[in-house]
CSV table of C-alpha atoms in Angstrom, one decimal:
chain,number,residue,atom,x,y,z
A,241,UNK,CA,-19.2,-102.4,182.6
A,242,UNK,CA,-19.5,-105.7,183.5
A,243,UNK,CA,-23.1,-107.7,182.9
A,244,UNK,CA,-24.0,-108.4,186.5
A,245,UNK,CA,-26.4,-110.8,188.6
A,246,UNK,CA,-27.6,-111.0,191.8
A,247,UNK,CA,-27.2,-114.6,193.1
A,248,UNK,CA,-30.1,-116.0,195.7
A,249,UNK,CA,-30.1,-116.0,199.2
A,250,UNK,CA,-29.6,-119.5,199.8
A,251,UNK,CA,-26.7,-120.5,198.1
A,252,UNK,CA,-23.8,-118.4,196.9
A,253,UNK,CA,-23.7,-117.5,193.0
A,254,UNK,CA,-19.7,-119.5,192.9
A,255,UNK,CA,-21.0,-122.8,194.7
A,256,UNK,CA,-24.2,-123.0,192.8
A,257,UNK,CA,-22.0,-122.7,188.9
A,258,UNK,CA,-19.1,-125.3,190.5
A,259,UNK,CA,-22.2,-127.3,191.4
A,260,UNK,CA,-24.6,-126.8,188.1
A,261,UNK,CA,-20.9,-127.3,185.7
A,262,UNK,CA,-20.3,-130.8,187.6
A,263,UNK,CA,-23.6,-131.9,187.0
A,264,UNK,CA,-23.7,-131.6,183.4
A,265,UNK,CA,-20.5,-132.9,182.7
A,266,UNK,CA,-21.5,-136.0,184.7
A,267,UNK,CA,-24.9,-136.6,182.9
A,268,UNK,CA,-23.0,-136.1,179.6
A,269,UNK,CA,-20.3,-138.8,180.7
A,270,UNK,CA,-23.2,-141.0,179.1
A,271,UNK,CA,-22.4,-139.8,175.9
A,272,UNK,CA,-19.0,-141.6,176.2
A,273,UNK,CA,-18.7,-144.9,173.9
A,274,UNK,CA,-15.7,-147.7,173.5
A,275,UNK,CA,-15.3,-146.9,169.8
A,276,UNK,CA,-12.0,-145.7,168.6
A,277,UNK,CA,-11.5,-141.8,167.8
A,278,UNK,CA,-12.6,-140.5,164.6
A,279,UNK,CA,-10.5,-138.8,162.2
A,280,UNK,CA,-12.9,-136.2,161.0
A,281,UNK,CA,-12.1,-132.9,162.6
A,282,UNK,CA,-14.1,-131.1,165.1
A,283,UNK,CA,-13.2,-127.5,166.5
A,284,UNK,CA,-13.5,-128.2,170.1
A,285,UNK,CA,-12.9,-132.3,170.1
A,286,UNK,CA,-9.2,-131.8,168.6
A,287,UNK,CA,-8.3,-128.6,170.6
A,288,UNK,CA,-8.1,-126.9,174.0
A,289,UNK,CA,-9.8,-124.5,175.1
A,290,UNK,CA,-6.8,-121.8,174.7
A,291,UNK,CA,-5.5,-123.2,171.4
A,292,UNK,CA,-6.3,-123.0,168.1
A,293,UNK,CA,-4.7,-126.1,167.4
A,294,UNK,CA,-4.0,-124.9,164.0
A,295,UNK,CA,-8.0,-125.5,163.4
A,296,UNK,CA,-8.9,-123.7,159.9
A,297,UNK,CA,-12.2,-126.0,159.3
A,298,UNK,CA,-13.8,-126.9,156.0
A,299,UNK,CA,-14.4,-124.6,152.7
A,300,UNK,CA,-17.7,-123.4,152.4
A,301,UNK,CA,-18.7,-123.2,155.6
A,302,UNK,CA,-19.4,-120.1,158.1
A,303,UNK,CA,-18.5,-120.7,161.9
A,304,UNK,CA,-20.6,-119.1,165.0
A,305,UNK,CA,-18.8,-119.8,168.3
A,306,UNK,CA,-19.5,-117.9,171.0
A,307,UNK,CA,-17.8,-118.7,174.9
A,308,UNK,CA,-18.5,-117.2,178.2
A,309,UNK,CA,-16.9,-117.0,181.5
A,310,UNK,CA,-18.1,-116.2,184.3
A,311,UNK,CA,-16.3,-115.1,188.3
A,312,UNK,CA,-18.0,-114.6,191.0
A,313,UNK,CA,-17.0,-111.2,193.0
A,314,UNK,CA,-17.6,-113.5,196.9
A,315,UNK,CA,-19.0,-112.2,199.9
A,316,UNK,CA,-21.7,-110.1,200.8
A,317,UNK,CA,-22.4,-109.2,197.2
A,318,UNK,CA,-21.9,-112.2,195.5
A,319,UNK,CA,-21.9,-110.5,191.9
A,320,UNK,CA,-21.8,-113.0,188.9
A,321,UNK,CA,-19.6,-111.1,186.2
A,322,UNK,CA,-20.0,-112.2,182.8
A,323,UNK,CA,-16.8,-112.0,180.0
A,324,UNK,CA,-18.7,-113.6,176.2
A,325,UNK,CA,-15.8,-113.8,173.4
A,326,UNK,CA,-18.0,-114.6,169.9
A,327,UNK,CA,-16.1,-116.2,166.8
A,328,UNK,CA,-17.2,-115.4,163.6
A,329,UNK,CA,-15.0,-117.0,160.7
A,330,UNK,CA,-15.0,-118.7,156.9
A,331,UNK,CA,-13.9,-121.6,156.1
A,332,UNK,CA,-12.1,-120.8,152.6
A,333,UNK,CA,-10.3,-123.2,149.7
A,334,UNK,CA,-6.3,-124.0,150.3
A,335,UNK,CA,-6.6,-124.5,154.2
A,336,UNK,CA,-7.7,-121.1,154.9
A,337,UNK,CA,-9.8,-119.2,157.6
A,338,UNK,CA,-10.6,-116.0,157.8
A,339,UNK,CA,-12.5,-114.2,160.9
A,340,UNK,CA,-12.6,-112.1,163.8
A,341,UNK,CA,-13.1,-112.6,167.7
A,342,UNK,CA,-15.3,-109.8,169.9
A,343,UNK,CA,-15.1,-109.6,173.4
A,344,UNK,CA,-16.9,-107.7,175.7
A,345,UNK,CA,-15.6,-106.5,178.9
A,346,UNK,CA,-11.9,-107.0,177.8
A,347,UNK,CA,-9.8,-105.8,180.6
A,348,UNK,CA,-6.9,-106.1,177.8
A,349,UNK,CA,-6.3,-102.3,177.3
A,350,UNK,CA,-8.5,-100.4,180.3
A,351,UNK,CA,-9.5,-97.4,177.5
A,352,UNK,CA,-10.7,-100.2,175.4
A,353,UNK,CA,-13.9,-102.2,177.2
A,354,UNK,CA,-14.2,-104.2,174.4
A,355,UNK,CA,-11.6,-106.5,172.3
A,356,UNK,CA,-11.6,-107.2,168.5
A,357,UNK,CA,-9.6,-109.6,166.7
A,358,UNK,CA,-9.0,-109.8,163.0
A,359,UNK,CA,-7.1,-112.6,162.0
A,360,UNK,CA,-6.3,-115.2,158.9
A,361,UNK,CA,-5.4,-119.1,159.8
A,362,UNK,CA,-3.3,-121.3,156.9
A,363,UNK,CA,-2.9,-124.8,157.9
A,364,UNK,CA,0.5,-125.4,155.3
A,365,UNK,CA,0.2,-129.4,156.9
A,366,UNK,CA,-2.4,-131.8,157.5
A,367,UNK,CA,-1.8,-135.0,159.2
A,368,UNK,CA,-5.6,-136.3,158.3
A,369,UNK,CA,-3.8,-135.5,154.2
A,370,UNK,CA,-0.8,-137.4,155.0
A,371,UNK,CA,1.5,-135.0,156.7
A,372,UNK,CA,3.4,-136.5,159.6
A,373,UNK,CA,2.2,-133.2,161.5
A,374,UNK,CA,0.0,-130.2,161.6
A,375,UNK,CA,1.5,-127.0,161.1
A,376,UNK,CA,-0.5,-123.6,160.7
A,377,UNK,CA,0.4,-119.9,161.2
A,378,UNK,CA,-2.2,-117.3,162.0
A,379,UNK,CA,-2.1,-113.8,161.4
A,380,UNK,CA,-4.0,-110.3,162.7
A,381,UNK,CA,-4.8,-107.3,164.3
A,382,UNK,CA,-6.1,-106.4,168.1
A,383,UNK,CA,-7.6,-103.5,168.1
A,384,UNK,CA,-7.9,-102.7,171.6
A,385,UNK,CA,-3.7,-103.9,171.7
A,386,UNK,CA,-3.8,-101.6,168.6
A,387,UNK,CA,-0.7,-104.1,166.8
A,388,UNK,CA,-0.4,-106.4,164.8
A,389,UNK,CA,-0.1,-110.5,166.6
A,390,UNK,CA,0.7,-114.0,165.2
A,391,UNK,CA,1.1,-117.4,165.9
A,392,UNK,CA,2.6,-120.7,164.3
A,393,UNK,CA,1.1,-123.4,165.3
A,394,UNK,CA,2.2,-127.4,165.9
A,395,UNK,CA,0.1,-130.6,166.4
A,396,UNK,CA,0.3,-134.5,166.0
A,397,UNK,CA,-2.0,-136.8,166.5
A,398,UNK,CA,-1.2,-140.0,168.3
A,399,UNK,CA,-3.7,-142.8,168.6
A,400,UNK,CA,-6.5,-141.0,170.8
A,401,UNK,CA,-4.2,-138.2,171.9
A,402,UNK,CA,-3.8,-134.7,170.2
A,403,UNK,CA,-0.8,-132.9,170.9
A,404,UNK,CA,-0.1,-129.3,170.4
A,405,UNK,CA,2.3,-126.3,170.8
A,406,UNK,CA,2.7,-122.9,169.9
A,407,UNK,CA,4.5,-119.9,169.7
A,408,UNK,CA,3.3,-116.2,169.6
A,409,UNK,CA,4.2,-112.7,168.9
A,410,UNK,CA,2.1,-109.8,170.3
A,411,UNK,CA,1.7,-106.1,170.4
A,412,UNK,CA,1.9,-104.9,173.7
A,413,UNK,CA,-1.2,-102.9,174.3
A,414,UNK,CA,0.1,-100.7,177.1
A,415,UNK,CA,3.5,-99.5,175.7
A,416,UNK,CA,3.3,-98.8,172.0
A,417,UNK,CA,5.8,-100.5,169.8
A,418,UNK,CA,7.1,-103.1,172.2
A,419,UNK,CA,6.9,-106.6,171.4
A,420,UNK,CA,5.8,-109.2,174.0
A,421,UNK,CA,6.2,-113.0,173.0
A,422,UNK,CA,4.7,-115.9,174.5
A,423,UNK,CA,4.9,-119.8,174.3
A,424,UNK,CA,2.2,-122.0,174.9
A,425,UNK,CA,0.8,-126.2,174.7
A,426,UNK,CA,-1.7,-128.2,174.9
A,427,UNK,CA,-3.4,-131.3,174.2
A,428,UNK,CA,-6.7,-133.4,174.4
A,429,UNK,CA,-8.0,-136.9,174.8
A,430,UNK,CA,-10.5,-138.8,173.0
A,431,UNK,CA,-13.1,-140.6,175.9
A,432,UNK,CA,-15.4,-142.1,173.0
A,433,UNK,CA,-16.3,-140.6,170.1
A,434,UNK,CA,-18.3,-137.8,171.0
A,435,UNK,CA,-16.1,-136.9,174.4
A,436,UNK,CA,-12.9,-135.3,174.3
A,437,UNK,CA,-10.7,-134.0,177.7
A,438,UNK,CA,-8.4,-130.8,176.6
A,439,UNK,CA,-6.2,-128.4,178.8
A,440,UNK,CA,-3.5,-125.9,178.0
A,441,UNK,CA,-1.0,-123.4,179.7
A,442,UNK,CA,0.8,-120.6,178.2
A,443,UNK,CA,3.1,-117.4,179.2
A,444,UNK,CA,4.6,-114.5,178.2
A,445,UNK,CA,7.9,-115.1,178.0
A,446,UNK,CA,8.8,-111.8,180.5
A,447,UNK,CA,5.4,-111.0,183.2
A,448,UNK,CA,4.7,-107.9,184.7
A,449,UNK,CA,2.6,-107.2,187.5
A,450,UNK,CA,-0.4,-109.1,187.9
A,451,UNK,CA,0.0,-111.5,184.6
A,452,UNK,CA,0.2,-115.0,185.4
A,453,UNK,CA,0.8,-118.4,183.6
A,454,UNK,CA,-1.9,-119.2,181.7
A,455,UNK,CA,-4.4,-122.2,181.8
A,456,UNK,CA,-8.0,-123.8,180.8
A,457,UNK,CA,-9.2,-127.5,181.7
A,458,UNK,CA,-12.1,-128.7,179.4
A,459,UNK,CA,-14.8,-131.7,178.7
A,460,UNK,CA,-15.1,-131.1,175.3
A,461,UNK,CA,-18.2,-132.9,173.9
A,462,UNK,CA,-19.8,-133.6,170.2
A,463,UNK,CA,-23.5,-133.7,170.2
A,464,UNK,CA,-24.8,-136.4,168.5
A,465,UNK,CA,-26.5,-136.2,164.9
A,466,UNK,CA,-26.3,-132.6,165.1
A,467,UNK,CA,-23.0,-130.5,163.6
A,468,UNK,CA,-22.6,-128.5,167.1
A,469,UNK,CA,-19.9,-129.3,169.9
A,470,UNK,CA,-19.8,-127.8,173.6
A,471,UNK,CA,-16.9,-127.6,175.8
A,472,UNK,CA,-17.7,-126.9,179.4
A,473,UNK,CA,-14.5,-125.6,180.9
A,474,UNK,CA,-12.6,-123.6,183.2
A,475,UNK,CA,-9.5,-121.0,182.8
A,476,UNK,CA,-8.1,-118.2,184.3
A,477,UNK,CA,-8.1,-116.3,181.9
A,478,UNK,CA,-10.4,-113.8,180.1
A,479,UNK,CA,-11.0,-114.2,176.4
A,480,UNK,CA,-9.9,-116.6,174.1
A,481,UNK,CA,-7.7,-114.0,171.4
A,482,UNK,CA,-3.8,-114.1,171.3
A,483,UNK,CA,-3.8,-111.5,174.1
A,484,UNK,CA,-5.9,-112.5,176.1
A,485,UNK,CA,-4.9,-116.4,176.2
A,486,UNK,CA,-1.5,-115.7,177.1
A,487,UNK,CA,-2.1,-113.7,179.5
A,488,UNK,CA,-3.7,-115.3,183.2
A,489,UNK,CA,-4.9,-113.9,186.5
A,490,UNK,CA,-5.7,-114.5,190.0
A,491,UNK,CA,-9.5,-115.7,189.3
A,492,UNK,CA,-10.7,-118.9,188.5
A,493,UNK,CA,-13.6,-118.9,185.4
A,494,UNK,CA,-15.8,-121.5,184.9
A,495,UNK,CA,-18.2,-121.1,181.8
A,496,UNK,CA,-18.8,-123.0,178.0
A,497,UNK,CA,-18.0,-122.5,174.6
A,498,UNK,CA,-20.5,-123.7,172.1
A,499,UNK,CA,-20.3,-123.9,168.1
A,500,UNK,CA,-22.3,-123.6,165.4
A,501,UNK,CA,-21.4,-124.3,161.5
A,502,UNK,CA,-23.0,-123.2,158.7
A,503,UNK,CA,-22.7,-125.0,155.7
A,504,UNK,CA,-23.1,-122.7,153.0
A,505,UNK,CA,-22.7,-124.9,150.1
A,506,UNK,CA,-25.7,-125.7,149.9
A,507,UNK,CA,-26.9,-122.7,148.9
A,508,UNK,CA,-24.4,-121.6,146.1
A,509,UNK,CA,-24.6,-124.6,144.6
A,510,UNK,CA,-21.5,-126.2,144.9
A,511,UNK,CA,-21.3,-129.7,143.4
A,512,UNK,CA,-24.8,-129.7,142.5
A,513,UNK,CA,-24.0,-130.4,138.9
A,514,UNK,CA,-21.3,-132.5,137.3
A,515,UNK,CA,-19.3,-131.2,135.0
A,516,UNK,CA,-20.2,-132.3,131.3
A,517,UNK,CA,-18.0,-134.5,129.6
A,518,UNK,CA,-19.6,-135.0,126.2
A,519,UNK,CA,-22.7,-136.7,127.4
A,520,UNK,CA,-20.7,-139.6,129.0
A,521,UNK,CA,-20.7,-140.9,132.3
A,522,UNK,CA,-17.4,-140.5,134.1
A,523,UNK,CA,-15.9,-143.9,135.6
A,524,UNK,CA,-16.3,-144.4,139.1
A,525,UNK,CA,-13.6,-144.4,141.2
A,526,UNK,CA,-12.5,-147.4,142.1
A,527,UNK,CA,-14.4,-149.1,145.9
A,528,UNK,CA,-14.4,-151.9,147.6
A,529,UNK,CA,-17.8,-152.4,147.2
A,530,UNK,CA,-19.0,-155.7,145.6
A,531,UNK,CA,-21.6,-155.1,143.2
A,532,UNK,CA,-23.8,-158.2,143.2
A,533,UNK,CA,-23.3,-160.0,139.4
A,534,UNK,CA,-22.9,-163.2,138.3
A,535,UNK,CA,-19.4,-164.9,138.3
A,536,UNK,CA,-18.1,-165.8,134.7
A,537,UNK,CA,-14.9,-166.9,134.3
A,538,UNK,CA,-12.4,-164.6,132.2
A,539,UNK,CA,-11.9,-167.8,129.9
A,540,UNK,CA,-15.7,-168.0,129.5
A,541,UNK,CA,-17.5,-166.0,126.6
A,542,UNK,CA,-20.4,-163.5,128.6
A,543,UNK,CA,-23.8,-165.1,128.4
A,544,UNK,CA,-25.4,-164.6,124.6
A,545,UNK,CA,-21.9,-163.6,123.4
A,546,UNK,CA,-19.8,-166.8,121.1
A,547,UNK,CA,-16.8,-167.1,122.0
A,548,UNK,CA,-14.4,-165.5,119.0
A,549,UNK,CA,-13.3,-167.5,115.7
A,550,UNK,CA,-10.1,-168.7,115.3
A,551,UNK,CA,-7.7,-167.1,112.8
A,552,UNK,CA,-8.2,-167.5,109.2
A,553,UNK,CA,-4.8,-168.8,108.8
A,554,UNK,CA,-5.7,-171.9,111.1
A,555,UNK,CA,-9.1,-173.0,109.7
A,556,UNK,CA,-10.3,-174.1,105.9
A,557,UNK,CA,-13.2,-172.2,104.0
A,558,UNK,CA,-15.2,-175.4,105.3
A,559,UNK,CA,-14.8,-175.0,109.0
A,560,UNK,CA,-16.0,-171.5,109.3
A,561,UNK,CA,-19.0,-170.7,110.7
A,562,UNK,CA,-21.3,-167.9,110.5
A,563,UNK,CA,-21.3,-165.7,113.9
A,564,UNK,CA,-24.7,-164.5,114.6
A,565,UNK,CA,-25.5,-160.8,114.9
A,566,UNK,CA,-24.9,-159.7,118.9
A,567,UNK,CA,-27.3,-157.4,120.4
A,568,UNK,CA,-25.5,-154.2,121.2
A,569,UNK,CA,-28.1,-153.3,123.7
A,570,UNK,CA,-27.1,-156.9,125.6
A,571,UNK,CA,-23.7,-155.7,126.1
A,572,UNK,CA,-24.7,-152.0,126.8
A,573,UNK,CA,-27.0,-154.0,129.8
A,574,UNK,CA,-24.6,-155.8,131.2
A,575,UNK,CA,-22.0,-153.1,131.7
A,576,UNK,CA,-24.9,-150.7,133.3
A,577,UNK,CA,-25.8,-153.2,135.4
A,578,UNK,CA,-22.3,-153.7,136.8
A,579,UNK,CA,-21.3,-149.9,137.2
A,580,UNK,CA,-21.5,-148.0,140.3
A,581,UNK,CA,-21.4,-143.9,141.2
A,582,UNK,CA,-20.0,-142.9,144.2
A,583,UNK,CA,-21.3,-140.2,145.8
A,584,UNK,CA,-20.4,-138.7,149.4
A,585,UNK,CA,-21.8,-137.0,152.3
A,586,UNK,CA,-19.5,-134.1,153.7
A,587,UNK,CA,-19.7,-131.5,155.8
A,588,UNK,CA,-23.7,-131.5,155.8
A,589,UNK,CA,-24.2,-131.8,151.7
A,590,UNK,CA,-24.7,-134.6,148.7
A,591,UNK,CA,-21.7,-134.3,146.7
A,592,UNK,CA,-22.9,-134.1,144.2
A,593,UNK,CA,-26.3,-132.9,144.6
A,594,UNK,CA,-27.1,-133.5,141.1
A,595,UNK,CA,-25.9,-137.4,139.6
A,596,UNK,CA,-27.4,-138.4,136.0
A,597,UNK,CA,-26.7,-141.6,135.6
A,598,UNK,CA,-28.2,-144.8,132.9
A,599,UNK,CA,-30.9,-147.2,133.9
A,600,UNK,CA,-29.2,-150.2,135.9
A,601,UNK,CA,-26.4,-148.2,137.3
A,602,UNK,CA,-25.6,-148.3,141.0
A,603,UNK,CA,-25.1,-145.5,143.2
A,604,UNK,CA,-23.1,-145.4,146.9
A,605,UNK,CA,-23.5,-142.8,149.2
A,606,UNK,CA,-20.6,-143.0,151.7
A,607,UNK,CA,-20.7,-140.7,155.2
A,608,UNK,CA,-17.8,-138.4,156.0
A,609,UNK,CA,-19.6,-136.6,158.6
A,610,UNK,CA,-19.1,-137.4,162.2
A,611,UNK,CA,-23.0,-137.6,162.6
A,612,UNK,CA,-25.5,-139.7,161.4
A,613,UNK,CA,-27.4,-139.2,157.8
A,614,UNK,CA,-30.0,-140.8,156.0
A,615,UNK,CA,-30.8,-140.4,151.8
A,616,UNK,CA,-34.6,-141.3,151.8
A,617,UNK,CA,-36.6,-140.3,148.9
A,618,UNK,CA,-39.3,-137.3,148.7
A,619,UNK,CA,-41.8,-139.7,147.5
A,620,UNK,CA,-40.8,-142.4,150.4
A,621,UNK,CA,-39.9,-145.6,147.7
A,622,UNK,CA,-36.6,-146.1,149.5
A,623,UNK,CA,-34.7,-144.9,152.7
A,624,UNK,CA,-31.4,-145.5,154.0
A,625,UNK,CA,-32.0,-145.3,157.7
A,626,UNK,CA,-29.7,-143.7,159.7
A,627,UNK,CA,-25.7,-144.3,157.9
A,628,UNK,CA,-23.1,-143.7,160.4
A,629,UNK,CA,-19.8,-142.3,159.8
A,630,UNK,CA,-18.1,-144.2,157.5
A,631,UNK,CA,-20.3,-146.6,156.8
A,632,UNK,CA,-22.2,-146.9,152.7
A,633,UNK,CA,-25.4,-147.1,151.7
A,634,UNK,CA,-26.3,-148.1,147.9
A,635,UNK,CA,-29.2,-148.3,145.4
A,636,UNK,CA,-29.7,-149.4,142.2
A,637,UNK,CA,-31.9,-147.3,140.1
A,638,UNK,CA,-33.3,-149.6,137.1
A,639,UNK,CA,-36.3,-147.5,135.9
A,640,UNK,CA,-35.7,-144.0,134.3
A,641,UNK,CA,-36.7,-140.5,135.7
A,642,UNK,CA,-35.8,-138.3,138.4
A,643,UNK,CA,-35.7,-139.3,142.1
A,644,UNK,CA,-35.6,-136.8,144.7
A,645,UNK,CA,-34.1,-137.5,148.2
A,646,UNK,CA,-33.3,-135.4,151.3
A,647,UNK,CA,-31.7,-136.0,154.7
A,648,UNK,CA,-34.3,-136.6,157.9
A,649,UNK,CA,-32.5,-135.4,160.4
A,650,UNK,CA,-31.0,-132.5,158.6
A,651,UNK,CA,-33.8,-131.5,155.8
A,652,UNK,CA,-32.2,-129.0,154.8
A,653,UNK,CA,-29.3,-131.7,153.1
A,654,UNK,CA,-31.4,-132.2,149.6
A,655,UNK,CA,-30.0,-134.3,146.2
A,656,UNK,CA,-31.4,-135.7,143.2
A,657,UNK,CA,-31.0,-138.4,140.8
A,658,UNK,CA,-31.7,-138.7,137.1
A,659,UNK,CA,-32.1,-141.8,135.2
A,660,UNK,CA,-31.5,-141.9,131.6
């Protein structure tokens, strides 16, 4: 049954949620900024809310979405029914998720009150890796359609605009062993960099009685320094599986969809240690970050080194000079003092958590999140401040021993340093 309310006396249950939905998507209209979209994905800022947009998220981390919709039933009762559709899924390596949706009060399959979806996502293109578009197919079972359904997926990004298509094939869950099939699209647009707008429509390709064309309108938003997005929307439509996205009724739904990642990472120790390489320190990868050193010109010997003797074959006995000994430990200096280690910040975690580096040796930490980070030592001798996305932060570590550094607005985010 249904999870019902009873609105107050003084304003009807439908007017008070219209009124409530505009005024929260009008106070977050502040979050809105001028700067250009980012490419780092975000499940709800790069898809509607009816569309998967091919969205398979990032390895090693667990998703918790969970969206409800709510109709009002109108006069004299004016009953506030409730439909909740939770994600649950795993971001896995090769462009792989793997979850389930659960809805309650699925009206899907009327000897079935609630919906289950099992279901695998492969994104086989990218366009953030260099693809010209996105392409994903997406794979599972309904158990209250009791079949089998699937979806290929398309998308392109273009400037601040996400476009996106798909078709479907679904298990009918009324007549056993038919086929239904359904089309649907979709896009969004980037307001800022935390505000999104998104809407979709989709349709069986044959109705029956009482299924309509699909839809959902969204404002999408990102919350700023945190990892969760919120999409305040409305569809006419009940859950968000295969089924029930491609299938729309009479009633207008207004209601939300909030996420919540969990990096797990973190806590299985992924890229906390280097791999070993015989003691020596791998080359950085090459930046276009200026380390501060002096300028020498190529043709110049390095301070405290003589420049090299000519050839025997050019000079007498009498013209030779004796070279003096050069300090290895001079030259050993010099090419600490001028070598960097890049590290990165993704999806919530140091990578790596663990560096060893020698004394003199710089090391940049550059943002890949969409929210802000800091690296600020456990013992307080340095901090970043906040480093935005895509921006660096760097340090050069000249005395040996281990440093210890965390993240302040996310403490759990931990790494350390050892100086040799």
């Amino acid at each position: 049954m249904p999870s019902i309310a009873q609105s107050g006396a003084t304003a009807p249950a439908e007017r008070l949620t219209k009124t409530l939905f505009l005024r929260v998507t009008a106070i977050t209209l502040a979050l809105a900024s001028a700067s250009p979209a980012d490419v780092v994905s975000q499940s709800l800022l790069d898809r509607p809310p009816n569309l998967s947009g091919g969205w398979v998220g990032n390895s090693g981390t667990l998703y918790f979405n969970f969206l409800h919709r709510f109709t009002e039933s109108g006069e004299p009762e004016h009953k506030v029914s409730n439909v909740p559709t939770f994600l649950v899924a795993a971001g896995l390596p090769k462009r792989t998720l793997l979850g389930f949706n659960y809805a309650t009060n699925s009206q899907l399959a009327l000897r079935f009150p609630n919906e289950w979806e099992f279901f695998g996502r492969f994104a086989a293109l990218l366009q953030d890796e260099g693809s010209p578009i996105d392409l994903a197919a997406q794979a599972g079972y309904n158990l209250a359609a009791e079949g089998a359904d699937a979806e290929v997926s398309l998308g392109r990004r273009v400037g601040p605009a996400r476009i996106m298509s798909a078709a479907r094939v679904l298990s009918d869950p009324i007549e056993s062993g038919k086929t239904r099939y359904a089309i649907a699209g979709g896009g969004t647009l980037r307001l800022g960099r935390f505000l999104a707008l998104a809407g979709d429509v989709a349709s069986l390709t044959s109705r029956e009685a009482g299924e309509r064309v699909a839809w959902s309108a969204g404002l999408h938003m990102a919350i700023p320094t945190t990892p969760h997005t919120l999409s305040l929307q409305a569809a006419n439509t009940l859950t968000s599986t295969l089924q029930g996205s491609s299938r729309g009724g009479d009633d207008v739904r207004y209601g939300f969809e909030f996420t919540i990642p969990l990096t797990l990472r973190r806590y299985f120790g992924a890229g906390a240690r280097p791999p070993s390489h015989g003691g020596e320190e791998v080359p950085a990868a090459p930046d276009t970050t200026r380390v501060a050193t002096p300028d020498i010109d190529a043709r110049t010997p390095a301070p405290g080194v003589p420049a090299p003797a000519p050839p025997d074959s050019l000079i007498s006995d009498s013209m030779k000079v004796v070279t003096p000994d050069i300090d290895v430990r001079t030259r050993d200096t010099a090419r600490t003092a001028r070598a960097v280690r890049n590290a990165s910040i993704r999806n919530f975690a140091f990578t790596p958590g663990r560096i060893e580096i020698a004394a003199g040796t710089t090391v940049q930490w550059k943002n890949n999140d969409p929210v802000a980070h800091t690296v600020t030592a456990t013992d307080g001798s340095f901090n970043s401040g906040l480093i935005e996305y895509g921006k660096t932060y760097s340090r050069t570590f000249t005395e040996r021993g281990t440093y210890n550094y965390y993240c302040i607005p996310h403490t759990f985010m931990k790494g350390v340093i050892v100086v040799r």
